[in-house]
Coordinates of C-alpha atoms in Angstrom, one line a residue:
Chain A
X1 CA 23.6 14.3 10.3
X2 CA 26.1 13.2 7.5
X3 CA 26.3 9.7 6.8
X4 CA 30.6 8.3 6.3
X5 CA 30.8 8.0 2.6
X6 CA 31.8 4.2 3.4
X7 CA 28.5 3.9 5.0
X8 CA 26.1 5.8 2.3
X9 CA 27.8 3.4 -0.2
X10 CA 26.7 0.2 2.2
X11 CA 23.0 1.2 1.9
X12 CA 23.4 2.7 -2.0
X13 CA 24.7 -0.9 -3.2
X14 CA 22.1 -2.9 -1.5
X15 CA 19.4 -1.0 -2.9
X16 CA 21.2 -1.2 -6.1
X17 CA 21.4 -5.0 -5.6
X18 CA 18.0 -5.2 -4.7
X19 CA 16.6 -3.3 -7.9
X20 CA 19.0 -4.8 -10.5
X21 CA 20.0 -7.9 -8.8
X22 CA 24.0 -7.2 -9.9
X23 CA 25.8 -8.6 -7.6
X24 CA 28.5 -5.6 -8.3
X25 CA 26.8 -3.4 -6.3
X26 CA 28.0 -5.6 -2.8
X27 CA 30.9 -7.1 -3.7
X28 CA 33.2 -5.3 -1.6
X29 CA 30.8 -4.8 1.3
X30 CA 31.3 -6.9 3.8
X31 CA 28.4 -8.9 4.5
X32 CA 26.4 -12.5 4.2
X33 CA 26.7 -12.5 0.3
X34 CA 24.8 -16.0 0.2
X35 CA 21.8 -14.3 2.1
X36 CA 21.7 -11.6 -0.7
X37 CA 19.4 -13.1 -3.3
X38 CA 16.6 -13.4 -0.1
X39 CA 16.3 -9.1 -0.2
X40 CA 16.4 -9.4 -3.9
X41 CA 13.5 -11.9 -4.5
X42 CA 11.5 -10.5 -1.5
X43 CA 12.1 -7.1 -3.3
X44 CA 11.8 -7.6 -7.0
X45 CA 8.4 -9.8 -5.8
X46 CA 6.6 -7.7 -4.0
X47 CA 6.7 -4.7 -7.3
X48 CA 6.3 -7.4 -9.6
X49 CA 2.9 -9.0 -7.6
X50 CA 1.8 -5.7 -6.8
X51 CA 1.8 -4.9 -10.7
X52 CA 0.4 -8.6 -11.9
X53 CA -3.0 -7.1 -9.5
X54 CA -2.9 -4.1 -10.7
X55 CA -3.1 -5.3 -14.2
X56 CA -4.4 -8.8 -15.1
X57 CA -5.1 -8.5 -18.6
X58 CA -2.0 -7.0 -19.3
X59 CA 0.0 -9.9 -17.8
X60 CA -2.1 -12.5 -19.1
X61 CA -1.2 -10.7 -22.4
X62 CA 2.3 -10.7 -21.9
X63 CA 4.3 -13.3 -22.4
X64 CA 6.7 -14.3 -18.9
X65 CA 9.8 -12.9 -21.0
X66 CA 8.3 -10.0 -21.8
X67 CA 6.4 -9.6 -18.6
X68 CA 9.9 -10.2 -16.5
X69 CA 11.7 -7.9 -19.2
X70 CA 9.7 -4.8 -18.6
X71 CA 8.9 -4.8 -14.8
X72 CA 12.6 -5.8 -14.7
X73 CA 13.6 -2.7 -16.9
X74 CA 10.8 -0.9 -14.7
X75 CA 12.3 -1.5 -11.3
X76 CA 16.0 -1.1 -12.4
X77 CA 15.3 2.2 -14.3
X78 CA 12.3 3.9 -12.3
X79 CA 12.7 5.8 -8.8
X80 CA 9.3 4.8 -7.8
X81 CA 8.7 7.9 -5.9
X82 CA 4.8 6.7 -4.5
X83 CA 4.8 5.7 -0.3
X84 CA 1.9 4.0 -0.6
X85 CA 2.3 0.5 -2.9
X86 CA -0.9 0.2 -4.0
X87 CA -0.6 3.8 -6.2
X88 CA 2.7 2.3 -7.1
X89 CA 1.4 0.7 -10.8
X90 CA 0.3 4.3 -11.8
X91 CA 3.9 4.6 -11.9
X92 CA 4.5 1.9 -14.0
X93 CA 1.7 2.7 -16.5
X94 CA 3.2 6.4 -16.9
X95 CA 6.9 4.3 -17.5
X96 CA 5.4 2.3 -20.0
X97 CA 4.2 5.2 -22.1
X98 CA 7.4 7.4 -22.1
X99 CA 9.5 4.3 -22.6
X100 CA 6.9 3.3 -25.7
X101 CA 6.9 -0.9 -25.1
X102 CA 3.5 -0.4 -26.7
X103 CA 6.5 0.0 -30.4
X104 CA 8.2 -2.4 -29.2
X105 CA 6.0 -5.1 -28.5
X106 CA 3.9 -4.4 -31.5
X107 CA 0.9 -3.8 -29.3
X108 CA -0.7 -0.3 -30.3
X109 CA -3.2 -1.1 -27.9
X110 CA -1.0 -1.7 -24.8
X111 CA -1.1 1.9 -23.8
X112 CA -4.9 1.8 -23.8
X113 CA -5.0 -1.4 -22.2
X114 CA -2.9 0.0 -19.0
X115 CA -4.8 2.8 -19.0
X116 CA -8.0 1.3 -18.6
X117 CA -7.0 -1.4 -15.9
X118 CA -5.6 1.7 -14.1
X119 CA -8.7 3.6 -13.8
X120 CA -10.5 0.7 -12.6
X121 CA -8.4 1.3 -9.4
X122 CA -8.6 4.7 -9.6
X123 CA -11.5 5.1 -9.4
X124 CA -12.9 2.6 -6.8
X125 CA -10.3 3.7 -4.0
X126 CA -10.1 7.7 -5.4
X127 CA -10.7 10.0 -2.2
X128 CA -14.3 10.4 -1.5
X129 CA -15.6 13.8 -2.8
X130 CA -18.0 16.0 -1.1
X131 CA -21.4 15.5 -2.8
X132 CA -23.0 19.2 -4.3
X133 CA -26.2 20.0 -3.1
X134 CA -29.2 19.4 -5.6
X135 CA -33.0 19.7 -6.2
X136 CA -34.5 16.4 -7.2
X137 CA -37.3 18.0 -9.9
X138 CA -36.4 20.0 -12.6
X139 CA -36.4 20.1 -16.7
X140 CA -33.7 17.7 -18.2
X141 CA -33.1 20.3 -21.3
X142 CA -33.2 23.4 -19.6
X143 CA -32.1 23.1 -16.3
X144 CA -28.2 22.7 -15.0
X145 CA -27.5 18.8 -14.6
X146 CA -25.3 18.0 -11.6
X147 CA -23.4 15.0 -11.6
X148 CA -21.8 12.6 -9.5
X149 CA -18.6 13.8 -8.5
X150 CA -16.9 10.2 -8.4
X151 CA -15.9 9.3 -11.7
X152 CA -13.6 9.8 -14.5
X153 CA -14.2 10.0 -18.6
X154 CA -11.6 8.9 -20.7
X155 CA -10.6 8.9 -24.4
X156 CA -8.9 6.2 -25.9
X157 CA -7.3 5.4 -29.3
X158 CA -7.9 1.2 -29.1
X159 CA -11.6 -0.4 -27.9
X160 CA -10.1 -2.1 -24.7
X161 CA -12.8 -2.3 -22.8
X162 CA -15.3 -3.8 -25.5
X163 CA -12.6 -6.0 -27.0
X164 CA -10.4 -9.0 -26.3
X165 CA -7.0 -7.7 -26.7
X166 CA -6.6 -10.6 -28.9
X167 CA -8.9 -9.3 -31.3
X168 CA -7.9 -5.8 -31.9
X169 CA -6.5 -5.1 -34.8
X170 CA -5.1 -1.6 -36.3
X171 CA -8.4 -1.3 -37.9
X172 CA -9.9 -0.6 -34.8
X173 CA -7.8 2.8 -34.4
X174 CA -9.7 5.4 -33.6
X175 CA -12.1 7.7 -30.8
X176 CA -13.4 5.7 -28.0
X177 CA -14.7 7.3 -24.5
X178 CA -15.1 5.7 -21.8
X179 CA -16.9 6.6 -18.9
X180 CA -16.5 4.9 -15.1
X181 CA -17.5 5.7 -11.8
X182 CA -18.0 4.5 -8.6
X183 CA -21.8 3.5 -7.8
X184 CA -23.3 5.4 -4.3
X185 CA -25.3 2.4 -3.5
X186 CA -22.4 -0.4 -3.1
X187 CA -19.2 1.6 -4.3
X188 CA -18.5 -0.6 -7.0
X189 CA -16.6 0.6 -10.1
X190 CA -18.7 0.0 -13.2
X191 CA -18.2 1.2 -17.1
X192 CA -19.9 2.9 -19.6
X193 CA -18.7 3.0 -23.5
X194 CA -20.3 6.5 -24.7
X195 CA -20.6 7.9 -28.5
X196 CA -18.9 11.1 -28.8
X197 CA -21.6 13.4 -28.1
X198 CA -22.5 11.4 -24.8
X199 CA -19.3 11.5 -24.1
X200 CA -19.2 16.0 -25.3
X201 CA -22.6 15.7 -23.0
X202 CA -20.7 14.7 -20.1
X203 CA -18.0 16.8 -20.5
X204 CA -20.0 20.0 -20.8
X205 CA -22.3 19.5 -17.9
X206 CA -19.9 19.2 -15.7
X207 CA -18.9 22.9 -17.1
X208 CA -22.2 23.6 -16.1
X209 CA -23.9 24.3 -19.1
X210 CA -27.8 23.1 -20.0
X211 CA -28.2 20.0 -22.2
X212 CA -29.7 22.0 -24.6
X213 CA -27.0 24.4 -25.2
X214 CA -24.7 21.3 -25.2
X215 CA -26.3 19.8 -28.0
X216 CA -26.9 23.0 -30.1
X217 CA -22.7 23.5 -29.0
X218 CA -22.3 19.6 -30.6
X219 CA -24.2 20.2 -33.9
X220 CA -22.3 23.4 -34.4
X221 CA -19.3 22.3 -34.1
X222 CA -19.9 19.1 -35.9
X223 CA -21.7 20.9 -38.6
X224 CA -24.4 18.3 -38.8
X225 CA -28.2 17.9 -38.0
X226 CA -30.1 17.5 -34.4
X227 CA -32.8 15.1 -35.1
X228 CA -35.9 13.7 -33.4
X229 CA -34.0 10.3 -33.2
X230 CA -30.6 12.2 -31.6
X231 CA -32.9 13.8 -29.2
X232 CA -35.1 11.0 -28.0
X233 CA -31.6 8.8 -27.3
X234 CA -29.5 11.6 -25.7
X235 CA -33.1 12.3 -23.5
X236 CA -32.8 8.2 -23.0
X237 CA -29.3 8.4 -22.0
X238 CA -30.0 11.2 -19.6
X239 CA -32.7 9.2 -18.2
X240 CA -30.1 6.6 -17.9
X241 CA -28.0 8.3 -15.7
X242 CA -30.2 9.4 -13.3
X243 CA -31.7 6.2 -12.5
X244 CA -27.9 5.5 -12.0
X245 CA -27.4 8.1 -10.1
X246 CA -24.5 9.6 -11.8
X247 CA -26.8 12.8 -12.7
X248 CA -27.6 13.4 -9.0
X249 CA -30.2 15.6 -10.0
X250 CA -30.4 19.8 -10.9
X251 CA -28.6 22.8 -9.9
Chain B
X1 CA -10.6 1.6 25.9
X2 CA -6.8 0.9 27.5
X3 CA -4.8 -1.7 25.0
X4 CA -2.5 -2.8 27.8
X5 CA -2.4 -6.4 28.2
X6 CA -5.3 -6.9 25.1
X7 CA -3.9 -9.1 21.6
X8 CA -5.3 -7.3 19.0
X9 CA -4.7 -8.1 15.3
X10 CA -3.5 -6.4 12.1
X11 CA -5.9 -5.4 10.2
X12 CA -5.8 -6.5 6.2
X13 CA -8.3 -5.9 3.5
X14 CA -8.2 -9.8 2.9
X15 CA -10.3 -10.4 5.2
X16 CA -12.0 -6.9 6.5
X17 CA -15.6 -7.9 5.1
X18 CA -15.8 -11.5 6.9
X19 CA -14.2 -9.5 10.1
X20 CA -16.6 -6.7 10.4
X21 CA -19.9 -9.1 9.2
X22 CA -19.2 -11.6 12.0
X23 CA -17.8 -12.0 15.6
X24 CA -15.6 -15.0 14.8
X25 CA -12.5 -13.0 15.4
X26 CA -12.1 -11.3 18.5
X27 CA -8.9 -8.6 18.9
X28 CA -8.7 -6.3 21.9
X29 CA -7.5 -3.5 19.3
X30 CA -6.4 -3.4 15.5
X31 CA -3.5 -2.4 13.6
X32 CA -3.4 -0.9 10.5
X33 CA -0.4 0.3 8.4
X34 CA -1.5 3.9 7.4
X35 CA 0.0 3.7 4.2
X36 CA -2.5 1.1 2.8
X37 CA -5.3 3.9 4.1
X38 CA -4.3 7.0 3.2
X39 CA -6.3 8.8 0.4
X40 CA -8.3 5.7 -0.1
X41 CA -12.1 6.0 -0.2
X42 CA -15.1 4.4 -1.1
X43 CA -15.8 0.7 -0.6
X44 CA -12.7 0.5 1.5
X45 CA -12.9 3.6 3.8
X46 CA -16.7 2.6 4.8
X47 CA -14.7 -0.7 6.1
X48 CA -11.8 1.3 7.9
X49 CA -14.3 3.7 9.2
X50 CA -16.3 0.9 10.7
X51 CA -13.1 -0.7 12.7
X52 CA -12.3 2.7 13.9
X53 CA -15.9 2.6 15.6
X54 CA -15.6 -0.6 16.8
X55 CA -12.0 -1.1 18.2
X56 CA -9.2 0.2 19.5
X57 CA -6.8 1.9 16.8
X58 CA -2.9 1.4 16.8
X59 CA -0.9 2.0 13.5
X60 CA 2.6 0.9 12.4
X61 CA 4.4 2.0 9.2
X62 CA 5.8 0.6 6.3
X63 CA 7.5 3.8 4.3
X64 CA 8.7 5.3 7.1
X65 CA 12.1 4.3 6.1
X66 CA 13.5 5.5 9.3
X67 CA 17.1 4.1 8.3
X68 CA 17.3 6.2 5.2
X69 CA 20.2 7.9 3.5
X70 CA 17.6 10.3 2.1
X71 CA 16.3 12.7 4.2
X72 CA 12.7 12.6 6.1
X73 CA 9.5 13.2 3.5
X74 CA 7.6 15.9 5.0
X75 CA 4.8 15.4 2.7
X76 CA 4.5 12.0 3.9
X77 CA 4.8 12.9 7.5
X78 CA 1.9 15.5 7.2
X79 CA -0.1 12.4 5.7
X80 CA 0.8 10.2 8.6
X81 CA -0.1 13.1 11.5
X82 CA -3.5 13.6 9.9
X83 CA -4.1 9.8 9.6
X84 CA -3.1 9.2 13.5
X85 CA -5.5 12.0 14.1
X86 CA -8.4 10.7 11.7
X87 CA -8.0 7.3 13.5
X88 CA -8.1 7.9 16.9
X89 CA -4.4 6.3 17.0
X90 CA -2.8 5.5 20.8
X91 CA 0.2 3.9 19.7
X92 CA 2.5 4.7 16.9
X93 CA 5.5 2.3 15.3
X94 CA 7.7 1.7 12.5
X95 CA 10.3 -0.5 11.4
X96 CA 14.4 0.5 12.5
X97 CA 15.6 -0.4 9.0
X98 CA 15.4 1.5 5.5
X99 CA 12.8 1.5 2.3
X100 CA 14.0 3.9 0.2
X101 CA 17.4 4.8 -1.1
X102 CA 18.9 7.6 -3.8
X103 CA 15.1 8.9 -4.0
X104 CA 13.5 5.4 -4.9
X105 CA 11.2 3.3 -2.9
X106 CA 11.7 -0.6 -2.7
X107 CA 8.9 -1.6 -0.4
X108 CA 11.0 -4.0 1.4
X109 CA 12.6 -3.7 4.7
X110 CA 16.5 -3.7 4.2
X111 CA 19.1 -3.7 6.9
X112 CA 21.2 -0.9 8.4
X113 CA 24.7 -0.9 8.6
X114 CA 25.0 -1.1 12.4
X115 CA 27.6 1.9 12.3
X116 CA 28.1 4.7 14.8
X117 CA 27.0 7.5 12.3
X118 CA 23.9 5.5 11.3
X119 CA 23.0 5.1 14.8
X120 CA 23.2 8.7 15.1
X121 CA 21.3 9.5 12.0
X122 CA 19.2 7.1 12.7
X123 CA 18.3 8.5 16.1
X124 CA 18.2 12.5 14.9
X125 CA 15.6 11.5 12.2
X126 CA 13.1 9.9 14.9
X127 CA 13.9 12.9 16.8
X128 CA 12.4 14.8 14.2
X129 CA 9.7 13.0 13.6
X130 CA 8.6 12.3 17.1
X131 CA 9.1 16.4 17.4
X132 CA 7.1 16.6 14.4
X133 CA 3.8 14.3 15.2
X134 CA 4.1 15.2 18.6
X135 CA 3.7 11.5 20.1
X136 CA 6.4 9.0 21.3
X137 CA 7.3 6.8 18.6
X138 CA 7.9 2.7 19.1
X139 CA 10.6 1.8 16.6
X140 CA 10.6 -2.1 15.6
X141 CA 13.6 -4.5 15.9
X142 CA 13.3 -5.8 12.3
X143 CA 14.5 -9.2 10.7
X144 CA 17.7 -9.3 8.8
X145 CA 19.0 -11.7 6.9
X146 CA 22.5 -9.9 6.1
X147 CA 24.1 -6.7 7.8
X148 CA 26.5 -4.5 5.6
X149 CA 29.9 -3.3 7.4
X150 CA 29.0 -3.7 10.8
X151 CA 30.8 -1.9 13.6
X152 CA 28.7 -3.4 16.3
X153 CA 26.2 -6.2 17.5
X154 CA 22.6 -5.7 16.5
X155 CA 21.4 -5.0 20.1
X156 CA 24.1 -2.2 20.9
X157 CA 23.0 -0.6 17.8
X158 CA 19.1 -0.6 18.7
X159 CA 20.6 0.6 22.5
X160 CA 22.3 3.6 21.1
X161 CA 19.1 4.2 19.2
X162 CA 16.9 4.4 21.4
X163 CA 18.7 6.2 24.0
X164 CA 20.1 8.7 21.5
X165 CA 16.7 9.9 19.6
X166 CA 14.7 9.0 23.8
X167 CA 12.0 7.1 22.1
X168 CA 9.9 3.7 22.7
X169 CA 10.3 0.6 21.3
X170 CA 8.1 -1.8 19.5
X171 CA 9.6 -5.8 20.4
X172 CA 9.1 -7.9 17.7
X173 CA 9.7 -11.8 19.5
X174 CA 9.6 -13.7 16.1
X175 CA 12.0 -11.2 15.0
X176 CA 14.2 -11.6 17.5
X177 CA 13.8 -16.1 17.1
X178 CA 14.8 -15.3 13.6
X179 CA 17.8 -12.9 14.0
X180 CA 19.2 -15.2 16.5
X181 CA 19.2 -18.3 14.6
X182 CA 20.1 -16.9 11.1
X183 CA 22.9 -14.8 13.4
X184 CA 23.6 -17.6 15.9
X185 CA 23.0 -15.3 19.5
X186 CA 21.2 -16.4 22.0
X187 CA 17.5 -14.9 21.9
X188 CA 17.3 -14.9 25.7
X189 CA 20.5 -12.8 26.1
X190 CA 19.9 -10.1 23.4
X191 CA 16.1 -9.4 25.1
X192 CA 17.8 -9.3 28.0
X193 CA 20.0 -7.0 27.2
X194 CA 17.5 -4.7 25.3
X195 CA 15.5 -1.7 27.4
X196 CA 12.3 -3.6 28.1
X197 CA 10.8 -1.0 30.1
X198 CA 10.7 1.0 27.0
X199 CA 8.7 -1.7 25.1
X200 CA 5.3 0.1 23.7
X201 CA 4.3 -2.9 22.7
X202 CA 4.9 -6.5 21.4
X203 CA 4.7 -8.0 17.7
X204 CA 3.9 -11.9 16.8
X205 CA 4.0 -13.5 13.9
X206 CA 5.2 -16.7 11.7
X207 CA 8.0 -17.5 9.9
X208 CA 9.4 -20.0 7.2
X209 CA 12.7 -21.7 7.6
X210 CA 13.8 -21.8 4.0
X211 CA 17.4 -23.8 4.3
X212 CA 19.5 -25.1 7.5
X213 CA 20.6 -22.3 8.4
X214 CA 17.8 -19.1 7.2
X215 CA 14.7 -18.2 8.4
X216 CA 12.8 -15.6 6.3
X217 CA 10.7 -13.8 8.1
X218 CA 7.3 -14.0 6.2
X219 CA 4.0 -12.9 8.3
X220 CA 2.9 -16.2 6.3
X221 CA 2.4 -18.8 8.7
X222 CA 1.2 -20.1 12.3
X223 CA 3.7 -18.8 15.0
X224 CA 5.3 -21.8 16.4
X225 CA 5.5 -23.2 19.6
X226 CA 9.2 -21.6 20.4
X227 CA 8.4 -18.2 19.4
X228 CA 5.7 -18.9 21.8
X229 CA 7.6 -19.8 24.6
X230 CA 10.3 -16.9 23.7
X231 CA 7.3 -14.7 24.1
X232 CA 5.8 -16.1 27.6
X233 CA 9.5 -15.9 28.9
X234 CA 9.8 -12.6 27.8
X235 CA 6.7 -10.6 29.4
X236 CA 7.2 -12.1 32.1
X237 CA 9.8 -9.7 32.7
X238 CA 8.1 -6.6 31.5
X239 CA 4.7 -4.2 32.6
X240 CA 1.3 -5.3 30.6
X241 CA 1.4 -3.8 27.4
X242 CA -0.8 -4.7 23.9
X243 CA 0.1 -7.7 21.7
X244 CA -0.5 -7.7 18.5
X245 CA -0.7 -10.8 15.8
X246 CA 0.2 -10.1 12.2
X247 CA -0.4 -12.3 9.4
X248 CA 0.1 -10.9 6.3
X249 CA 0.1 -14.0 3.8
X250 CA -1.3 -17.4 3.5
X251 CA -4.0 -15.8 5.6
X252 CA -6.9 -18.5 7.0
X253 CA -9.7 -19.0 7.9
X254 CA -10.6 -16.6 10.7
X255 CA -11.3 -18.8 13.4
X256 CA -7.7 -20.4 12.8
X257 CA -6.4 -16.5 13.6
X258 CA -9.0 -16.2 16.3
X259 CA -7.2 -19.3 17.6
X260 CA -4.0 -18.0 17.7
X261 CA -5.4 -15.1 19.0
X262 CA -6.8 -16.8 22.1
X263 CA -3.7 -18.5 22.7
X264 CA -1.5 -15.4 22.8
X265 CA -4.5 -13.8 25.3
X266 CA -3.9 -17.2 27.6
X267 CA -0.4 -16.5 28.2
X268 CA -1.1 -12.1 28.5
X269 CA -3.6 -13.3 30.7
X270 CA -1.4 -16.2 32.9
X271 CA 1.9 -14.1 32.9
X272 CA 0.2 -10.3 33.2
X273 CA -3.3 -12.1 35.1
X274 CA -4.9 -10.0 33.3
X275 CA -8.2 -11.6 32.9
X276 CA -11.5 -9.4 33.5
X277 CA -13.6 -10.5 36.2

């Protein structure tokens, strides 16, 4: 069914109104103009309170004009193309990259920042995943770890989540992993801040390979030297994990 | 479990925990809005999974954006049918009114020209998607504060709706107290007029009168004693079917809902005498 062109236009310039909140766009319609502004606050609110839950620090950061300025560029500029509201702000996030407010704000950090409230949501409603079968004994170096599949591990350039934002500076530049996942016992989101090879470690065994060829892998590639020490804390951390429950247990 | 003549509630992650951990509040069924569900997991799915067990499920849309320009989302519609499915659904609804436009969503329910060829799009769309989830659909009378170049009144346009795509409809009563006093009709008149034997079933809520003359219809507030005596006049003309209370903001303490609750069940109960013995 084709809509009248006069028609198509009626509903193109309200939503136009609602997202810019130019009052162009319904000028010749005929309608309650006064009534107007109602859609466009009930609109504009319900993105912009969806995205101040989504990310706290990041509008407790902002200040209002900036805040206003880029949810108001966001919603003008962005066909937010996600149904469901509450996987709306991944949206937003991705917008804030390409458009790079992280320049013009002066906030290397901000991309980071996003990133990192994101994945907190991420990862405590992400789709439950079908737990791999495991055997509960086995030999931490030379047997296939399996982990939790419930989690995410990411790489970041600024220490976001181990520093007030207020504190970063460009010094800090430079590799930082985080790990988070969703706990079996309560399904709470928690975080971990891993070294590099921790971080390599996690990586690898979900390839399934051993944590011994994982750390002989590191050391190559690194071209430096396994110790007693590196071995006694990656056997720690691994240890760690398990009574965590986000190494399940062995292949 | 038959929902016919039961108040049930909508069902909001606000207060989900206190809900399922106590038997304060009492619904006959709950409402959910599918899109706050689907793909969701974890902490949250335990608690949906645990109100499916327990009640009757009934689920009403928010993206359906029935009134579109664009054209349906099949995607989105595959999401829904497997939802309804998961969730044991017996009643189905969305709003008559538009969320999308030129391939962006807004989130909001905005008004529909009341033209001929929206009508008609309007009603070939819900074919469609009645065709493709294979159920009857209820579509919602929804609030408005503003119409764009309307052709005809509100109620000839949900008429010619619903006779055109043959589907049910959900009767909001607060939404019809709020249209007719920001539009100046007579409430009584336009549910008269309006095919209540096709009524799946019956929305309440609250409202906030926000000048002289505009009511905004926010889910954020006690329904008041009109809207109740709108709604006691009005099933009193119509067969038993499910009632449902939706508070969406400013949401209290659970025995407050429960007390609306109860007070919607006394007049099911008086009008439909409906009460178990």
């Amino acid at each position: 069914m084709k809509l009248k062109d006069t028609t198509y236009k009626a509903y193109s310039g309200i939503a136009k109104y609602c997202r810019t909140g130019d009052s162009k766009h319904i000028k010749d319609l005929e309608l309650r103009q006064d009534r107007m502004p109602h859609y466009r606050r009930l609109v504009f609110n319900i993105t912009k309170n969806t995205l101040k839950q989504a990310y706290p620090i990041t509008f407790k950061l902002f200040n209002n004009a900036q805040w206003e300025e880029v949810v108001d560029d966001y919603f003008k500029n962005h066909n937010a193309q996600e149904y469901r509201i509450w996987l709306m702000p991944k949206e937003f996030y991705e917008y804030v990259v390409e458009k790079k407010y992280a320049k013009k704000y002066n906030m290397p950090f901000l991309n980071d920042l996003l990133l990192f409230e994101w994945i907190e949501i991420e990862v405590h409603t992400m789709e439950d995943e079908i737990f791999p079968k495991i055997k509960k004994e086995g030999d931490i170096w030379n047997d296939i770890l399996i982990l939790m599949p419930e989690y995410r591990l990411l790489q970041l350039e600024y220490p976001v989540h181990i520093k007030q934002t207020k504190e970063i500076t460009a010094a800090d530049k430079g590799n930082y992993f985080l790990f988070s996942y969703r706990t079996l016992e309560n399904k709470s989101v928690k975080f971990m801040d891993l070294s590099i090879l921790f971080a390599f470690c996690i990586e690898q065994i979900e390839e399934g390979n051993t944590l011994k060829d994982i750390v002989k892998q590191f050391f190559t590639l690194t071209n430096s030297e396994f110790n007693n020490e590196i071995k006694e804390k990656t056997e720690s951390f691994i240890k760690g994990l398990i009574q965590k429950e986000v190494v399940l247990g062995f292949k | 479990m038959s929902v016919e003549g039961k108040v049930g509630i909508g069902f909001r992650r606000d207060f989900a925990t206190n809900f399922l951990n106590s038997d304060v509040l009492k619904p006959g069924f709950v409402e959910f809005a599918p899109e706050n569900w689907i793909g969701m997991g974890g902490y949250w799915r335990k608690k949906l999974e645990a109100v499916v067990e327990k009640y009757p499920i009934l689920c009403h849309s928010l993206s359906m954006s029935i009134g579109s320009p664009d054209d349906l989302d099949m995607n989105y519609l595959k999401d829904i049918k497997q939802f309804l499915d998961d969730v044991n659904c017996q009643m189905y609804s969305f709003h008559l009114s538009f969320a999308k436009c030129d391939n962006a969503h807004l989130y909001e329910l905005l008004p529909i020209p009341f033209t001929e060829d929206a009508a008609n799009h309007v009603a070939e769309k819900i074919k469609r998607v009645q065709d493709f989830l294979n159920r009857p659909v209820g579509i919602e009378n929804s609030s408005y504060y503003a119409t764009a170049i309307p052709e005809m009144e509100e109620v000839e346009f949900i008429n010619k709706v619903i006779e055109k795509a043959d589907c049910k409809m959900l009767l909001d009563v607060n939404n019809v107290y709020v249209n007719a006093f920001n539009h100046k009709y007579d409430a009584k008149k336009f549910i008269n007029d309006l095919p209540l034997e096709k009524v799946l079933y019956i929305h309440m809520a609250g409202h906030l009168q926000v000048n002289e003359d505009t009511i905004i219809d926010t889910h954020g507030e006690p329904i008041i004693d009109p809207v109740f005596d709108l709604f006691e006049w009005t099933i009193a003309k119509m067969k038993p079917v499910p009632v449902l209370l939706e508070r969406d903001f400013n949401i209290p303490k659970l025995a407050e809902l429960q007390g609306e609750v109860s007070q919607l069940q006394g007049i099911v109960n008086k009008v439909w005498q409906t009460v178990e013995k």
